[in-house]
Amino acid sequence: MYSHQSPSSSHDQPDQPDQFKLLLNQEGLRLTNQRQKILEIFMDRTKGYHLSAEDIYQHLSSQGERISFSTIYRALHILVSLGVLREIELIEHKKYYEFNHPNIAPHHHLVCIQCGEVTEFEEDSIIDISHREAQNRNFSMLSCQFTIYGLCSQCQASDIW
Amino acid sequence: MYSHQSPSSSHDQPDQPDQFKLLLNQEGLRLTNQRQKILEIFMDRTKGYHLSAEDIYQHLSSQGERISFSTIYRALHILVSLGVLREIELIEHKKYYEFNHPNIAPHHHLVCIQCGEVTEFEEDSIIDISHREAQNRNFSMLSCQFTIYGLCSQCQASDIW
DNA sequence: ATCATATCGAAAACGATTTTCAATATTTTT
DNA sequence: AAAAATATTGAAAATCGTTTTCGATATGAT
Ligand SMILES: [Mn+2]
Ligand SMILES: [Mn+2]
Ligand SMILES: [Zn+2]
Ligand SMILES: [Zn+2]
């Protein structure tokens, strides 16, 4: 469904918007203004940014951009299906999205259930375990999520029972 | 079912319903008819059973029991907070519950996104990793979830694209 | 230009869950 | 055994994040 490999150039970076346009067009989709704006938000951030539909709406609204939730949700789905974004459910019943940086190893998350702080960690053995368990039962793995819930050090301190 | 007489004896195992009653009473809560019925469903099954609120409703309704969703959800919350049940989000935006058998090692899940089949696996290293990552950032872990999504062997076969 | 197709926003619909509230059940106190 | 205090219930309404519907608009191709 997606290959984030730079196609040809001995150049540093191909024009990213053009790349996205290509990706979308390959599926008969269009790189609209709104989709571009959403992409920019994700690309503005470095690894470790996790945004909800609401976050994106606020972001764009505060910049004077008018966009509807329907459009945001639609764009997010498309970008996930193209492999541009990764979808994670950090808080129950709420989805977050992060840029699926091509050269970055898959990672997992710790979430503070008090303040919502999210930190990440890489751990190859988790992938290994997943593959092993999947193979053991002839199960074709599509994705896996490992999330640790608890209290960050700050929230532990401020939690006076 | 369990209509033992109050055991004055010095027996090994205390009566389970009595145990639940005790647990609830300790928090000023009551072991009502409805809560008892819900508990029975979970205890009827062996390890590996994952039920949603809807499942419980159907179960009880089919037995002629009348119960409301409000009551089911309330009971589930209480039982989770008492540690009697474990809550897991197998399908996005939908919670499942399983009996938190005291002597059973924590386990994790593979979910078929096609047919919903759930299988379990135990893997101690996952807990170890969690503890290590949590400690590394002075994070107090409360729980963790590791879920592998994909297609079971049956659904792979029937998926002809 | 003309036509086909993709996309948009607003509003309604959705599904799982939570809350509200008056009626009922259980426990504790008299 | 009342009476008083407290916990629990079901029905209905509310919530929340998300999805769908649908007529209007934008974009791309011929
Ligand atoms: Mn991340
Ligand atoms: Mn399980
Ligand atoms: Zn925190
Ligand atoms: Zn399956």
JSON list of N, CA, C and O in Angstrom, two decimals, chain A residues 109-145:
[
{"chain": "A", "resi": 109, "resn": "HIS", "atom": "N", "xyz": [4.15, 3.17, 23.45]},
{"chain": "A", "resi": 109, "resn": "HIS", "atom": "CA", "xyz": [3.84, 4.38, 24.23]},
{"chain": "A", "resi": 109, "resn": "HIS", "atom": "C", "xyz": [3.58, 4.12, 25.70]},
{"chain": "A", "resi": 109, "resn": "HIS", "atom": "O", "xyz": [3.01, 3.09, 26.07]},
{"chain": "A", "resi": 110, "resn": "LEU", "atom": "N", "xyz": [3.98, 5.09, 26.50]},
{"chain": "A", "resi": 110, "resn": "LEU", "atom": "CA", "xyz": [3.56, 5.18, 27.89]},
{"chain": "A", "resi": 110, "resn": "LEU", "atom": "C", "xyz": [2.63, 6.38, 27.98]},
{"chain": "A", "resi": 110, "resn": "LEU", "atom": "O", "xyz": [2.95, 7.45, 27.46]},
{"chain": "A", "resi": 111, "resn": "VAL", "atom": "N", "xyz": [1.51, 6.21, 28.65]},
{"chain": "A", "resi": 111, "resn": "VAL", "atom": "CA", "xyz": [0.55, 7.29, 28.75]},
{"chain": "A", "resi": 111, "resn": "VAL", "atom": "C", "xyz": [0.23, 7.56, 30.21]},
{"chain": "A", "resi": 111, "resn": "VAL", "atom": "O", "xyz": [-0.09, 6.63, 30.96]},
{"chain": "A", "resi": 112, "resn": "CYS", "atom": "N", "xyz": [0.32, 8.80, 30.61]},
{"chain": "A", "resi": 112, "resn": "CYS", "atom": "CA", "xyz": [-0.09, 9.18, 31.95]},
{"chain": "A", "resi": 112, "resn": "CYS", "atom": "C", "xyz": [-1.60, 9.37, 31.94]},
{"chain": "A", "resi": 112, "resn": "CYS", "atom": "O", "xyz": [-2.11, 10.21, 31.20]},
{"chain": "A", "resi": 113, "resn": "ILE", "atom": "N", "xyz": [-2.28, 8.60, 32.75]},
{"chain": "A", "resi": 113, "resn": "ILE", "atom": "CA", "xyz": [-3.74, 8.66, 32.72]},
{"chain": "A", "resi": 113, "resn": "ILE", "atom": "C", "xyz": [-4.27, 9.90, 33.43]},
{"chain": "A", "resi": 113, "resn": "ILE", "atom": "O", "xyz": [-5.46, 10.17, 33.41]},
{"chain": "A", "resi": 114, "resn": "GLN", "atom": "N", "xyz": [-3.35, 10.65, 34.05]},
{"chain": "A", "resi": 114, "resn": "GLN", "atom": "CA", "xyz": [-3.77, 11.86, 34.76]},
{"chain": "A", "resi": 114, "resn": "GLN", "atom": "C", "xyz": [-3.67, 13.07, 33.84]},
{"chain": "A", "resi": 114, "resn": "GLN", "atom": "O", "xyz": [-4.64, 13.75, 33.60]},
{"chain": "A", "resi": 115, "resn": "CYS", "atom": "N", "xyz": [-2.48, 13.32, 33.31]},
{"chain": "A", "resi": 115, "resn": "CYS", "atom": "CA", "xyz": [-2.26, 14.54, 32.53]},
{"chain": "A", "resi": 115, "resn": "CYS", "atom": "C", "xyz": [-2.21, 14.26, 31.03]},
{"chain": "A", "resi": 115, "resn": "CYS", "atom": "O", "xyz": [-2.21, 15.19, 30.23]},
{"chain": "A", "resi": 116, "resn": "GLY", "atom": "N", "xyz": [-2.19, 12.99, 30.65]},
{"chain": "A", "resi": 116, "resn": "GLY", "atom": "CA", "xyz": [-2.22, 12.67, 29.23]},
{"chain": "A", "resi": 116, "resn": "GLY", "atom": "C", "xyz": [-0.85, 12.67, 28.57]},
{"chain": "A", "resi": 116, "resn": "GLY", "atom": "O", "xyz": [-0.76, 12.39, 27.37]},
{"chain": "A", "resi": 117, "resn": "GLU", "atom": "N", "xyz": [0.18, 12.98, 29.31]},
{"chain": "A", "resi": 117, "resn": "GLU", "atom": "CA", "xyz": [1.52, 12.98, 28.72]},
{"chain": "A", "resi": 117, "resn": "GLU", "atom": "C", "xyz": [1.85, 11.65, 28.06]},
{"chain": "A", "resi": 117, "resn": "GLU", "atom": "O", "xyz": [1.57, 10.59, 28.62]},
{"chain": "A", "resi": 118, "resn": "VAL", "atom": "N", "xyz": [2.44, 11.73, 26.90]},
{"chain": "A", "resi": 118, "resn": "VAL", "atom": "CA", "xyz": [2.78, 10.52, 26.16]},
{"chain": "A", "resi": 118, "resn": "VAL", "atom": "C", "xyz": [4.28, 10.48, 25.94]},
{"chain": "A", "resi": 118, "resn": "VAL", "atom": "O", "xyz": [4.87, 11.45, 25.47]},
{"chain": "A", "resi": 119, "resn": "THR", "atom": "N", "xyz": [4.89, 9.38, 26.28]},
{"chain": "A", "resi": 119, "resn": "THR", "atom": "CA", "xyz": [6.30, 9.21, 25.92]},
{"chain": "A", "resi": 119, "resn": "THR", "atom": "C", "xyz": [6.42, 7.91, 25.13]},
{"chain": "A", "resi": 119, "resn": "THR", "atom": "O", "xyz": [5.53, 7.07, 25.16]},
{"chain": "A", "resi": 120, "resn": "GLU", "atom": "N", "xyz": [7.52, 7.81, 24.43]},
{"chain": "A", "resi": 120, "resn": "GLU", "atom": "CA", "xyz": [7.67, 6.69, 23.51]},
{"chain": "A", "resi": 120, "resn": "GLU", "atom": "C", "xyz": [8.87, 5.85, 23.87]},
{"chain": "A", "resi": 120, "resn": "GLU", "atom": "O", "xyz": [9.79, 6.32, 24.53]},
{"chain": "A", "resi": 121, "resn": "PHE", "atom": "N", "xyz": [8.84, 4.61, 23.44]},
{"chain": "A", "resi": 121, "resn": "PHE", "atom": "CA", "xyz": [10.04, 3.79, 23.56]},
{"chain": "A", "resi": 121, "resn": "PHE", "atom": "C", "xyz": [10.10, 2.79, 22.42]},
{"chain": "A", "resi": 121, "resn": "PHE", "atom": "O", "xyz": [9.08, 2.39, 21.88]},
{"chain": "A", "resi": 122, "resn": "GLU", "atom": "N", "xyz": [11.30, 2.45, 22.08]},
{"chain": "A", "resi": 122, "resn": "GLU", "atom": "CA", "xyz": [11.50, 1.43, 21.04]},
{"chain": "A", "resi": 122, "resn": "GLU", "atom": "C", "xyz": [11.93, 0.15, 21.71]},
{"chain": "A", "resi": 122, "resn": "GLU", "atom": "O", "xyz": [12.66, 0.17, 22.70]},
{"chain": "A", "resi": 123, "resn": "GLU", "atom": "N", "xyz": [11.49, -0.92, 21.18]},
{"chain": "A", "resi": 123, "resn": "GLU", "atom": "CA", "xyz": [11.84, -2.21, 21.79]},
{"chain": "A", "resi": 123, "resn": "GLU", "atom": "C", "xyz": [11.61, -3.28, 20.75]},
{"chain": "A", "resi": 123, "resn": "GLU", "atom": "O", "xyz": [10.48, -3.72, 20.53]},
{"chain": "A", "resi": 124, "resn": "ASP", "atom": "N", "xyz": [12.68, -3.68, 20.10]},
{"chain": "A", "resi": 124, "resn": "ASP", "atom": "CA", "xyz": [12.56, -4.63, 18.99]},
{"chain": "A", "resi": 124, "resn": "ASP", "atom": "C", "xyz": [11.97, -5.96, 19.41]},
{"chain": "A", "resi": 124, "resn": "ASP", "atom": "O", "xyz": [11.26, -6.60, 18.64]},
{"chain": "A", "resi": 125, "resn": "SER", "atom": "N", "xyz": [12.24, -6.35, 20.64]},
{"chain": "A", "resi": 125, "resn": "SER", "atom": "CA", "xyz": [11.79, -7.68, 21.04]},
{"chain": "A", "resi": 125, "resn": "SER", "atom": "C", "xyz": [10.27, -7.80, 20.99]},
{"chain": "A", "resi": 125, "resn": "SER", "atom": "O", "xyz": [9.72, -8.88, 20.83]},
{"chain": "A", "resi": 126, "resn": "ILE", "atom": "N", "xyz": [9.60, -6.66, 21.12]},
{"chain": "A", "resi": 126, "resn": "ILE", "atom": "CA", "xyz": [8.15, -6.70, 21.07]},
{"chain": "A", "resi": 126, "resn": "ILE", "atom": "C", "xyz": [7.68, -7.14, 19.69]},
{"chain": "A", "resi": 126, "resn": "ILE", "atom": "O", "xyz": [6.75, -7.94, 19.54]},
{"chain": "A", "resi": 127, "resn": "ILE", "atom": "N", "xyz": [8.33, -6.60, 18.69]},
{"chain": "A", "resi": 127, "resn": "ILE", "atom": "CA", "xyz": [7.98, -7.01, 17.33]},
{"chain": "A", "resi": 127, "resn": "ILE", "atom": "C", "xyz": [8.28, -8.49, 17.14]},
{"chain": "A", "resi": 127, "resn": "ILE", "atom": "O", "xyz": [7.49, -9.23, 16.54]},
{"chain": "A", "resi": 128, "resn": "ASP", "atom": "N", "xyz": [9.42, -8.90, 17.67]},
{"chain": "A", "resi": 128, "resn": "ASP", "atom": "CA", "xyz": [9.78, -10.31, 17.55]},
{"chain": "A", "resi": 128, "resn": "ASP", "atom": "C", "xyz": [8.73, -11.20, 18.19]},
{"chain": "A", "resi": 128, "resn": "ASP", "atom": "O", "xyz": [8.28, -12.19, 17.60]},
{"chain": "A", "resi": 129, "resn": "ILE", "atom": "N", "xyz": [8.33, -10.83, 19.39]},
{"chain": "A", "resi": 129, "resn": "ILE", "atom": "CA", "xyz": [7.31, -11.61, 20.09]},
{"chain": "A", "resi": 129, "resn": "ILE", "atom": "C", "xyz": [6.04, -11.66, 19.27]},
{"chain": "A", "resi": 129, "resn": "ILE", "atom": "O", "xyz": [5.42, -12.72, 19.09]},
{"chain": "A", "resi": 130, "resn": "SER", "atom": "N", "xyz": [5.65, -10.52, 18.75]},
{"chain": "A", "resi": 130, "resn": "SER", "atom": "CA", "xyz": [4.43, -10.47, 17.95]},
{"chain": "A", "resi": 130, "resn": "SER", "atom": "C", "xyz": [4.51, -11.43, 16.78]},
{"chain": "A", "resi": 130, "resn": "SER", "atom": "O", "xyz": [3.59, -12.23, 16.55]},
{"chain": "A", "resi": 131, "resn": "HIS", "atom": "N", "xyz": [5.61, -11.36, 16.07]},
{"chain": "A", "resi": 131, "resn": "HIS", "atom": "CA", "xyz": [5.75, -12.24, 14.92]},
{"chain": "A", "resi": 131, "resn": "HIS", "atom": "C", "xyz": [5.69, -13.70, 15.33]},
{"chain": "A", "resi": 131, "resn": "HIS", "atom": "O", "xyz": [5.03, -14.51, 14.70]},
{"chain": "A", "resi": 132, "resn": "ARG", "atom": "N", "xyz": [6.37, -14.00, 16.41]},
{"chain": "A", "resi": 132, "resn": "ARG", "atom": "CA", "xyz": [6.40, -15.40, 16.85]},
{"chain": "A", "resi": 132, "resn": "ARG", "atom": "C", "xyz": [5.00, -15.87, 17.22]},
{"chain": "A", "resi": 132, "resn": "ARG", "atom": "O", "xyz": [4.54, -16.92, 16.76]},
{"chain": "A", "resi": 133, "resn": "GLU", "atom": "N", "xyz": [4.31, -15.07, 18.03]},
{"chain": "A", "resi": 133, "resn": "GLU", "atom": "CA", "xyz": [2.97, -15.49, 18.46]},
{"chain": "A", "resi": 133, "resn": "GLU", "atom": "C", "xyz": [2.02, -15.59, 17.28]},
{"chain": "A", "resi": 133, "resn": "GLU", "atom": "O", "xyz": [1.16, -16.48, 17.24]},
{"chain": "A", "resi": 134, "resn": "ALA", "atom": "N", "xyz": [2.17, -14.66, 16.35]},
{"chain": "A", "resi": 134, "resn": "ALA", "atom": "CA", "xyz": [1.30, -14.70, 15.18]},
{"chain": "A", "resi": 134, "resn": "ALA", "atom": "C", "xyz": [1.57, -15.97, 14.37]},
{"chain": "A", "resi": 134, "resn": "ALA", "atom": "O", "xyz": [0.65, -16.70, 14.02]},
{"chain": "A", "resi": 135, "resn": "GLN", "atom": "N", "xyz": [2.84, -16.24, 14.13]},
{"chain": "A", "resi": 135, "resn": "GLN", "atom": "CA", "xyz": [3.18, -17.42, 13.34]},
{"chain": "A", "resi": 135, "resn": "GLN", "atom": "C", "xyz": [2.71, -18.70, 14.01]},
{"chain": "A", "resi": 135, "resn": "GLN", "atom": "O", "xyz": [2.18, -19.60, 13.36]},
{"chain": "A", "resi": 136, "resn": "ASN", "atom": "N", "xyz": [2.88, -18.75, 15.31]},
{"chain": "A", "resi": 136, "resn": "ASN", "atom": "CA", "xyz": [2.47, -19.95, 16.07]},
{"chain": "A", "resi": 136, "resn": "ASN", "atom": "C", "xyz": [1.05, -20.37, 15.76]},
{"chain": "A", "resi": 136, "resn": "ASN", "atom": "O", "xyz": [0.70, -21.54, 15.87]},
{"chain": "A", "resi": 137, "resn": "ARG", "atom": "N", "xyz": [0.19, -19.38, 15.48]},
{"chain": "A", "resi": 137, "resn": "ARG", "atom": "CA", "xyz": [-1.21, -19.77, 15.23]},
{"chain": "A", "resi": 137, "resn": "ARG", "atom": "C", "xyz": [-1.64, -19.45, 13.82]},
{"chain": "A", "resi": 137, "resn": "ARG", "atom": "O", "xyz": [-2.83, -19.29, 13.57]},
{"chain": "A", "resi": 138, "resn": "ASN", "atom": "N", "xyz": [-0.66, -19.31, 12.94]},
{"chain": "A", "resi": 138, "resn": "ASN", "atom": "CA", "xyz": [-0.98, -19.09, 11.54]},
{"chain": "A", "resi": 138, "resn": "ASN", "atom": "C", "xyz": [-1.87, -17.86, 11.38]},
{"chain": "A", "resi": 138, "resn": "ASN", "atom": "O", "xyz": [-2.85, -17.86, 10.65]},
{"chain": "A", "resi": 139, "resn": "PHE", "atom": "N", "xyz": [-1.49, -16.83, 12.09]},
{"chain": "A", "resi": 139, "resn": "PHE", "atom": "CA", "xyz": [-2.25, -15.60, 12.17]},
{"chain": "A", "resi": 139, "resn": "PHE", "atom": "C", "xyz": [-1.45, -14.54, 11.41]},
{"chain": "A", "resi": 139, "resn": "PHE", "atom": "O", "xyz": [-0.24, -14.42, 11.61]},
{"chain": "A", "resi": 140, "resn": "SER", "atom": "N", "xyz": [-2.09, -13.85, 10.49]},
{"chain": "A", "resi": 140, "resn": "SER", "atom": "CA", "xyz": [-1.32, -12.83, 9.77]},
{"chain": "A", "resi": 140, "resn": "SER", "atom": "C", "xyz": [-1.44, -11.48, 10.45]},
{"chain": "A", "resi": 140, "resn": "SER", "atom": "O", "xyz": [-2.51, -10.88, 10.46]},
{"chain": "A", "resi": 141, "resn": "MET", "atom": "N", "xyz": [-0.37, -11.03, 11.05]},
{"chain": "A", "resi": 141, "resn": "MET", "atom": "CA", "xyz": [-0.39, -9.80, 11.83]},
{"chain": "A", "resi": 141, "resn": "MET", "atom": "C", "xyz": [-0.46, -8.59, 10.92]},
{"chain": "A", "resi": 141, "resn": "MET", "atom": "O", "xyz": [0.26, -8.49, 9.94]},
{"chain": "A", "resi": 142, "resn": "LEU", "atom": "N", "xyz": [-1.33, -7.68, 11.24]},
{"chain": "A", "resi": 142, "resn": "LEU", "atom": "CA", "xyz": [-1.41, -6.43, 10.50]},
{"chain": "A", "resi": 142, "resn": "LEU", "atom": "C", "xyz": [-0.82, -5.28, 11.29]},
{"chain": "A", "resi": 142, "resn": "LEU", "atom": "O", "xyz": [-0.22, -4.38, 10.74]},
{"chain": "A", "resi": 143, "resn": "SER", "atom": "N", "xyz": [-1.02, -5.33, 12.60]},
{"chain": "A", "resi": 143, "resn": "SER", "atom": "CA", "xyz": [-0.45, -4.28, 13.44]},
{"chain": "A", "resi": 143, "resn": "SER", "atom": "C", "xyz": [-0.46, -4.77, 14.88]},
{"chain": "A", "resi": 143, "resn": "SER", "atom": "O", "xyz": [-1.08, -5.78, 15.20]},
{"chain": "A", "resi": 144, "resn": "CYS", "atom": "N", "xyz": [0.24, -4.05, 15.72]},
{"chain": "A", "resi": 144, "resn": "CYS", "atom": "CA", "xyz": [0.16, -4.37, 17.14]},
{"chain": "A", "resi": 144, "resn": "CYS", "atom": "C", "xyz": [0.34, -3.10, 17.94]},
{"chain": "A", "resi": 144, "resn": "CYS", "atom": "O", "xyz": [0.94, -2.14, 17.47]},
{"chain": "A", "resi": 145, "resn": "GLN", "atom": "N", "xyz": [-0.25, -3.09, 19.10]},
{"chain": "A", "resi": 145, "resn": "GLN", "atom": "CA", "xyz": [-0.14, -1.92, 19.96]},
{"chain": "A", "resi": 145, "resn": "GLN", "atom": "C", "xyz": [0.25, -2.35, 21.35]},
{"chain": "A", "resi": 145, "resn": "GLN", "atom": "O", "xyz": [-0.36, -3.25, 21.92]}
]
